[in-house]
Amino acid sequence: MSTKVKSIQIGETAYTEKVFGEEEVAQFAKISTDVNPIHLSPDYAALTRFKRPIVHGLLSASLLSSVVANQLPGHGSIYVSQNFRFKKPVYVGDLVKATVQIIDINRSKKTISLSTTCTAISPSVDSSSQKESVGRNNIETIVIEGEAVVYH
């Protein structure tokens, strides 16, 4: 869906959510050639401060591109710049929510400035069934913050 710059308003937001599993992390490692065992090996990760495998930061951040391209501003958007501050790890199996918010519009240059944020919700374990589930009662943790400028 493409949204014309003229119809976009400061303050508008859009988001997408995804759970990254072991398979997606392994595919990203292969494509990016980032095969750091902190992402791929539970045995290795257990020896680190994280204690379990973490998702590549740029894999989590890639959801922001999905929001920009498909929702807000939408099809035809091209990144001019993006910065990230990686605040906390995303663990394999976490629900990642990527949100963009319009913070400025330069109609003459046809650029839009965005606040970009990823939050993670870790699955809780039901002690009676030992099953993991991600629900709305779980706490969202900010894992990535940044700003972007897109041409549209």
PDB file of C-alpha atoms in Angstrom:
ATOM      1  CA  MET A   1       0.000   0.000   0.000  1.00  0.00           C
ATOM      2  CA  SER A   2       1.488   3.320  -1.017  1.00  0.00           C
ATOM      3  CA  THR A   3       0.686   6.458   0.908  1.00  0.00           C
ATOM      4  CA  LYS A   4       1.310   9.837  -0.711  1.00  0.00           C
ATOM      5  CA  VAL A   5       3.436  12.300   1.286  1.00  0.00           C
ATOM      6  CA  LYS A   6       0.554  14.780   1.179  1.00  0.00           C
ATOM      7  CA  SER A   7      -1.767  12.431   3.090  1.00  0.00           C
ATOM      8  CA  ILE A   8       0.741  11.398   5.786  1.00  0.00           C
ATOM      9  CA  GLN A   9       0.579  13.149   9.150  1.00  0.00           C
ATOM     10  CA  ILE A  10       3.148  13.622  11.899  1.00  0.00           C
ATOM     11  CA  GLY A  11       2.386  11.216  14.737  1.00  0.00           C
ATOM     12  CA  GLU A  12       1.095   8.371  12.575  1.00  0.00           C
ATOM     13  CA  THR A  13       2.383   4.947  13.583  1.00  0.00           C
ATOM     14  CA  ALA A  14       2.458   1.443  12.157  1.00  0.00           C
ATOM     15  CA  TYR A  15       3.955  -1.837  13.342  1.00  0.00           C
ATOM     16  CA  THR A  16       4.500  -5.474  12.571  1.00  0.00           C
ATOM     17  CA  GLU A  17       5.274  -8.439  14.827  1.00  0.00           C
ATOM     18  CA  LYS A  18       7.218 -11.657  14.321  1.00  0.00           C
ATOM     19  CA  VAL A  19       8.726 -14.472  16.335  1.00  0.00           C
ATOM     20  CA  PHE A  20      12.187 -15.471  15.129  1.00  0.00           C
ATOM     21  CA  GLY A  21      12.878 -19.167  15.618  1.00  0.00           C
ATOM     22  CA  GLU A  22      16.059 -21.187  15.264  1.00  0.00           C
ATOM     23  CA  GLU A  23      15.435 -21.770  11.549  1.00  0.00           C
ATOM     24  CA  GLU A  24      15.143 -18.056  10.692  1.00  0.00           C
ATOM     25  CA  VAL A  25      18.253 -17.280  12.734  1.00  0.00           C
ATOM     26  CA  ALA A  26      20.182 -20.045  10.939  1.00  0.00           C
ATOM     27  CA  GLN A  27      18.985 -18.788   7.537  1.00  0.00           C
ATOM     28  CA  PHE A  28      20.039 -15.222   8.387  1.00  0.00           C
ATOM     29  CA  ALA A  29      23.434 -16.492   9.570  1.00  0.00           C
ATOM     30  CA  LYS A  30      23.915 -18.256   6.246  1.00  0.00           C
ATOM     31  CA  ILE A  31      22.794 -15.271   4.140  1.00  0.00           C
ATOM     32  CA  SER A  32      24.746 -12.674   6.141  1.00  0.00           C
ATOM     33  CA  THR A  33      27.722 -14.979   6.836  1.00  0.00           C
ATOM     34  CA  ASP A  34      27.499 -13.946  10.506  1.00  0.00           C
ATOM     35  CA  VAL A  35      27.914 -17.389  12.056  1.00  0.00           C
ATOM     36  CA  ASN A  36      28.797 -16.193  15.551  1.00  0.00           C
ATOM     37  CA  PRO A  37      27.911 -19.153  17.811  1.00  0.00           C
ATOM     38  CA  ILE A  38      26.109 -16.786  20.220  1.00  0.00           C
ATOM     39  CA  HIS A  39      23.263 -16.959  17.673  1.00  0.00           C
ATOM     40  CA  LEU A  40      23.469 -20.630  16.698  1.00  0.00           C
ATOM     41  CA  SER A  41      24.773 -22.773  19.550  1.00  0.00           C
ATOM     42  CA  PRO A  42      22.822 -23.250  22.786  1.00  0.00           C
ATOM     43  CA  ASP A  43      25.939 -24.845  24.322  1.00  0.00           C
ATOM     44  CA  TYR A  44      28.105 -21.858  23.442  1.00  0.00           C
ATOM     45  CA  ALA A  45      25.438 -19.321  24.440  1.00  0.00           C
ATOM     46  CA  ALA A  46      25.054 -21.020  27.826  1.00  0.00           C
ATOM     47  CA  LEU A  47      28.621 -19.983  28.625  1.00  0.00           C
ATOM     48  CA  THR A  48      27.970 -16.306  27.858  1.00  0.00           C
ATOM     49  CA  ARG A  49      26.241 -13.560  29.814  1.00  0.00           C
ATOM     50  CA  PHE A  50      23.126 -14.156  27.676  1.00  0.00           C
ATOM     51  CA  LYS A  51      22.803 -17.837  28.725  1.00  0.00           C
ATOM     52  CA  ARG A  52      20.880 -18.759  25.552  1.00  0.00           C
ATOM     53  CA  PRO A  53      21.043 -17.957  21.819  1.00  0.00           C
ATOM     54  CA  ILE A  54      20.223 -14.421  20.750  1.00  0.00           C
ATOM     55  CA  VAL A  55      18.802 -13.210  17.455  1.00  0.00           C
ATOM     56  CA  HIS A  56      21.099 -11.165  15.218  1.00  0.00           C
ATOM     57  CA  GLY A  57      20.416  -7.489  15.911  1.00  0.00           C
ATOM     58  CA  LEU A  58      20.034  -6.676  12.237  1.00  0.00           C
ATOM     59  CA  LEU A  59      17.564  -9.532  11.747  1.00  0.00           C
ATOM     60  CA  SER A  60      15.329  -7.997  14.418  1.00  0.00           C
ATOM     61  CA  ALA A  61      15.861  -4.523  12.949  1.00  0.00           C
ATOM     62  CA  SER A  62      14.920  -5.778   9.475  1.00  0.00           C
ATOM     63  CA  LEU A  63      11.288  -5.774  10.583  1.00  0.00           C
ATOM     64  CA  LEU A  64      11.466  -1.977  10.550  1.00  0.00           C
ATOM     65  CA  SER A  65      12.170  -2.122   6.821  1.00  0.00           C
ATOM     66  CA  SER A  66       9.049  -4.232   6.411  1.00  0.00           C
ATOM     67  CA  VAL A  67       6.927  -1.608   8.166  1.00  0.00           C
ATOM     68  CA  VAL A  68       8.428   1.230   6.113  1.00  0.00           C
ATOM     69  CA  ALA A  69       8.051  -0.606   2.807  1.00  0.00           C
ATOM     70  CA  ASN A  70       4.638  -2.149   3.328  1.00  0.00           C
ATOM     71  CA  GLN A  71       2.735   0.126   5.695  1.00  0.00           C
ATOM     72  CA  LEU A  72       4.069   3.564   6.578  1.00  0.00           C
ATOM     73  CA  PRO A  73       4.929   5.368   4.390  1.00  0.00           C
ATOM     74  CA  GLY A  74       4.468   2.281   2.175  1.00  0.00           C
ATOM     75  CA  HIS A  75       5.438   1.027  -1.265  1.00  0.00           C
ATOM     76  CA  GLY A  76       7.954   3.228  -3.041  1.00  0.00           C
ATOM     77  CA  SER A  77       9.749   4.242   0.171  1.00  0.00           C
ATOM     78  CA  ILE A  78      13.538   4.200  -0.026  1.00  0.00           C
ATOM     79  CA  TYR A  79      15.835   4.475   2.990  1.00  0.00           C
ATOM     80  CA  VAL A  80      18.091   7.538   3.017  1.00  0.00           C
ATOM     81  CA  SER A  81      19.475   6.817   6.495  1.00  0.00           C
ATOM     82  CA  GLN A  82      18.840   4.702   9.582  1.00  0.00           C
ATOM     83  CA  ASN A  83      20.596   4.522  12.926  1.00  0.00           C
ATOM     84  CA  PHE A  84      20.186   1.932  15.652  1.00  0.00           C
ATOM     85  CA  ARG A  85      20.895   1.771  19.360  1.00  0.00           C
ATOM     86  CA  PHE A  86      20.846  -1.859  20.467  1.00  0.00           C
ATOM     87  CA  LYS A  87      19.568  -1.707  24.055  1.00  0.00           C
ATOM     88  CA  LYS A  88      18.897  -5.341  25.016  1.00  0.00           C
ATOM     89  CA  PRO A  89      19.182  -8.758  23.354  1.00  0.00           C
ATOM     90  CA  VAL A  90      16.379 -10.493  21.507  1.00  0.00           C
ATOM     91  CA  TYR A  91      16.278 -14.184  22.335  1.00  0.00           C
ATOM     92  CA  VAL A  92      15.301 -16.904  19.902  1.00  0.00           C
ATOM     93  CA  GLY A  93      11.555 -17.374  20.395  1.00  0.00           C
ATOM     94  CA  ASP A  94      10.828 -13.806  21.539  1.00  0.00           C
ATOM     95  CA  LEU A  95       8.007 -11.894  19.867  1.00  0.00           C
ATOM     96  CA  VAL A  96       9.546  -8.819  18.225  1.00  0.00           C
ATOM     97  CA  LYS A  97       7.348  -5.791  17.563  1.00  0.00           C
ATOM     98  CA  ALA A  98       8.774  -3.217  15.139  1.00  0.00           C
ATOM     99  CA  THR A  99       7.124   0.206  15.264  1.00  0.00           C
ATOM    100  CA  VAL A 100       7.687   3.331  13.196  1.00  0.00           C
ATOM    101  CA  GLN A 101       6.270   6.762  13.953  1.00  0.00           C
ATOM    102  CA  ILE A 102       6.388   9.789  11.690  1.00  0.00           C
ATOM    103  CA  ILE A 103       8.210  12.626  13.450  1.00  0.00           C
ATOM    104  CA  ASP A 104       8.803  15.048  10.563  1.00  0.00           C
ATOM    105  CA  ILE A 105       7.795  15.540   6.935  1.00  0.00           C
ATOM    106  CA  ASN A 106       9.775  17.569   4.422  1.00  0.00           C
ATOM    107  CA  ARG A 107       7.320  17.894   1.561  1.00  0.00           C
ATOM    108  CA  SER A 108       9.699  19.861  -0.701  1.00  0.00           C
ATOM    109  CA  LYS A 109      12.378  17.139  -0.484  1.00  0.00           C
ATOM    110  CA  LYS A 110       9.776  14.337  -0.290  1.00  0.00           C
ATOM    111  CA  THR A 111      11.462  12.900   2.802  1.00  0.00           C
ATOM    112  CA  ILE A 112       9.932  11.592   5.986  1.00  0.00           C
ATOM    113  CA  SER A 113      11.718  11.284   9.328  1.00  0.00           C
ATOM    114  CA  LEU A 114      10.725   8.355  11.520  1.00  0.00           C
ATOM    115  CA  SER A 115      11.238   7.218  15.066  1.00  0.00           C
ATOM    116  CA  THR A 116      11.991   3.483  14.936  1.00  0.00           C
ATOM    117  CA  THR A 117      11.627   1.077  17.832  1.00  0.00           C
ATOM    118  CA  CYS A 118      11.726  -2.671  18.333  1.00  0.00           C
ATOM    119  CA  THR A 119      10.383  -4.238  21.487  1.00  0.00           C
ATOM    120  CA  ALA A 120      10.609  -7.864  22.529  1.00  0.00           C
ATOM    121  CA  ILE A 121       8.257  -9.992  24.545  1.00  0.00           C
ATOM    122  CA  SER A 122       9.788 -13.174  25.909  1.00  0.00           C
ATOM    123  CA  PRO A 123       7.559 -16.227  26.129  1.00  0.00           C
ATOM    124  CA  SER A 124       6.382 -17.159  29.584  1.00  0.00           C
ATOM    125  CA  VAL A 125       6.399 -20.786  30.617  1.00  0.00           C
ATOM    126  CA  ASP A 126       3.187 -22.289  31.960  1.00  0.00           C
ATOM    127  CA  SER A 127       4.506 -24.218  34.949  1.00  0.00           C
ATOM    128  CA  SER A 128       1.692 -26.770  34.791  1.00  0.00           C
ATOM    129  CA  SER A 129       2.220 -27.722  31.137  1.00  0.00           C
ATOM    130  CA  GLN A 130       5.816 -26.491  30.615  1.00  0.00           C
ATOM    131  CA  LYS A 131       4.617 -24.890  27.370  1.00  0.00           C
ATOM    132  CA  GLU A 132       5.843 -21.491  26.260  1.00  0.00           C
ATOM    133  CA  SER A 133       3.361 -18.856  25.216  1.00  0.00           C
ATOM    134  CA  VAL A 134       3.584 -15.211  24.288  1.00  0.00           C
ATOM    135  CA  GLY A 135       0.667 -13.175  25.446  1.00  0.00           C
ATOM    136  CA  ARG A 136      -0.312  -9.586  25.962  1.00  0.00           C
ATOM    137  CA  ASN A 137       0.301  -9.883  29.714  1.00  0.00           C
ATOM    138  CA  ASN A 138       4.038 -10.262  29.110  1.00  0.00           C
ATOM    139  CA  ILE A 139       6.305  -7.250  29.557  1.00  0.00           C
ATOM    140  CA  GLU A 140       7.549  -5.472  26.434  1.00  0.00           C
ATOM    141  CA  THR A 141      11.232  -4.539  26.591  1.00  0.00           C
ATOM    142  CA  ILE A 142      12.727  -1.948  24.248  1.00  0.00           C
ATOM    143  CA  VAL A 143      15.541  -3.715  22.417  1.00  0.00           C
ATOM    144  CA  ILE A 144      16.302  -1.312  19.542  1.00  0.00           C
ATOM    145  CA  GLU A 145      15.759   2.426  19.209  1.00  0.00           C
ATOM    146  CA  GLY A 146      16.649   4.700  16.351  1.00  0.00           C
ATOM    147  CA  GLU A 147      15.663   7.179  13.713  1.00  0.00           C
ATOM    148  CA  ALA A 148      15.289   6.886   9.967  1.00  0.00           C
ATOM    149  CA  VAL A 149      14.830   9.154   6.997  1.00  0.00           C
ATOM    150  CA  VAL A 150      13.068   7.789   3.949  1.00  0.00           C
ATOM    151  CA  TYR A 151      12.399   9.197   0.543  1.00  0.00           C
ATOM    152  CA  HIS A 152       8.825   8.779  -0.596  1.00  0.00           C
TER     153      HIS A 152
END
